[in-house]
Amino acid sequence: MGKVIVVTSGKGGVGKTTSAANLGTALALLGKSVVLVDADVGLRNLDIVMGLESRVVYTSMDVIEKECELNKALVRDRRVNGLMLLAASQKNNKDDMQPEHMKAICDNLRTTYDFILVDSPAGIERGFRNASAGADEAIVVTTPDVSAIRDADRIIGLLQNAEIEPINLVINRFSPQLVGNGSMMDQADVLDILNIDLIGVVPEDSGVITSTNRGIPLVYEDGSPGAQAYMRIARRLTGQRIPIPDLEQKGLFSSLLNWFTKNR
Amino acid sequence: MVPNSTMVNSTVVLRAYKDGLHLIIKPHLSIAEVEVAIQQEISRMNRSLAGATVQIDLKSPTLNDEEIDYLRSKLRENYDLIVRGVDLGDDSASPPIAAAPTTHTISQRADVPSTREGEPSRVVPYTIRSGQIEEFPQGSLIIYGDVNSGGEVRAGGDIVVLGTLRGSARAGTNGRLSAVIIAMDFAPLQLQIGNCVNRSTANQESRGYPEIARIGEENVIIIEKFVKF
């Protein structure tokens, strides 16, 4: 039986779709069978990030309306074996889908695939409820800024109410430089507020923009720090124990300064 | 503006003062408007008010005796509320519903519990996250966790947060002005004790030691290092 994991955040633009695309690809590269489900009905993006937009014929809405079989609606990835995409309909909107529909789709996919990653839309309304309906686990993506964290906090509360467990945190667009000069929250601050398990920290990486535009997920660029971070998260999802490297390269001086200010 | 939930509907406001509940009705309203507003205001309360007594405060005598009698019977019939008195609001003692910029207080009224003795308390064994509200009008709340930004705790009596208070805390909603708010780490967005609302000294950075907020001289909320009760 496969695992259904919803990738969500509350706030928009923090990297849900990028994370879903990269984690799905990374899991497939590790030999797992994976389906990426785009739950952003009406504003679909995952097909573009995966570079599969020209191959989408059927969408999850066609499956729900019994226009086609679920298997027929899955788009095979052109780069890695075992990776499938279930696209969202662009012409419908979120109210056309019910949480039960998504749950049925997830339960069906679970019998065949190892991982089903559901890319949730931003917000806490219908789109989020649809996306999380069939989920066993959740990955909450946040950036280290107060507004994204407050929204992530809200989403975590809703996921806990829905008894989705475990909820793992990805801190995205993390900038060691900004943390170093004190203008960005560090990992400890974020975890102190959200109080859930951290599964990975993805550093700010301008390669994300080019990879999105080219439709090739970042994980294919071996040397990129973002790619390495996503590969590590994927390994952790498969149950491997890999320590989270400390991206905050503090010098001796700033460590001392930090120590003094915290103990003042 | 006092960012108080009771300001949502300003034509009729239900408030707890030292001597109990007050139903404050703005002037220049028809009896029909008042009825609708009362219905809205009472439906916002998520607890039953059955059997409570209420004082009607009119800002000016715009409703006549007949209409007041009608209200009295309606409150009794529909909400099981007993009217214990009517203040016709002759301008000498206008009821306090106006808002002050940062700290707003009301005149204190008599016979409200002045100590926490006999007050029940409730333990909340989890963190209050953004968008969540934890309410215990009967007494004090003890939170085994944090209150995050965007979250809110409301208690009739004291509030004790055995973690970091980053959201809003409203203590003493039953009118007990000796109510306090204690947190191991104190960085709230907003504090309210009784009807004193405080934003200016709130919004502070955590100082790394437990702190207590209470009403001090001149009805201003003060925050200081917490040593003991």
Coordinates of N, CA and C in Angstrom, one line a residue, chain A residues 36-37 49 58 85 97 123 144 149 161 195-196 201 206 208 225 236 240 244 254-255 259:
Chain A
L36 N 2.2 12.2 -9.1 CA 2.0 13.5 -8.7 C 0.6 13.9 -9.0
V37 N -0.2 14.4 -8.1 CA -1.6 14.8 -8.3 C -1.7 16.3 -8.2
V49 N 5.7 22.7 -14.7 CA 7.0 22.5 -13.9 C 7.6 21.2 -14.3
Y58 N -6.2 13.9 -20.6 CA -7.3 13.8 -19.6 C -6.8 14.4 -18.3
L85 N 1.9 11.7 -13.7 CA 1.2 13.0 -13.3 C -0.2 12.8 -13.6
M97 N -15.1 20.0 -7.7 CA -14.6 18.8 -7.2 C -15.0 18.7 -5.7
G123 N -4.3 28.6 0.3 CA -5.6 28.8 0.9 C -6.0 27.7 1.8
P144 N 11.1 31.2 5.5 CA 11.3 31.7 6.9 C 10.9 33.2 7.1
I149 N 4.8 31.8 7.9 CA 4.8 31.0 9.1 C 3.5 31.0 9.8
N161 N -6.5 18.8 13.1 CA -7.9 18.5 13.3 C -8.4 17.4 12.4
N195 N 6.6 23.9 15.8 CA 6.6 22.8 16.7 C 6.2 21.5 16.0
I196 N 6.7 21.3 14.7 CA 6.5 20.0 14.1 C 7.8 19.5 13.6
V201 N 15.6 21.4 4.8 CA 15.8 22.8 4.6 C 16.3 23.0 3.2
S206 N 18.6 30.2 -7.2 CA 18.0 30.9 -8.4 C 17.8 29.9 -9.6
V208 N 16.0 27.5 -9.5 CA 14.6 27.1 -9.5 C 13.8 27.8 -10.6
P225 N 22.6 23.2 -4.9 CA 22.3 23.0 -3.5 C 20.8 22.7 -3.2
R236 N 14.7 10.8 3.0 CA 14.1 10.7 4.4 C 12.7 10.2 4.3
Q240 N 15.0 6.6 5.1 CA 16.4 6.6 5.4 C 16.7 7.7 6.4
I244 N 20.1 16.5 8.9 CA 19.9 17.8 8.2 C 21.1 18.6 8.4
S254 N 30.3 35.4 15.3 CA 28.8 35.6 15.4 C 28.2 34.6 16.4
S255 N 28.8 33.4 16.5 CA 28.3 32.4 17.5 C 28.4 33.0 18.9
W259 N 25.5 34.0 21.5 CA 25.5 33.5 22.8 C 25.3 34.6 23.8

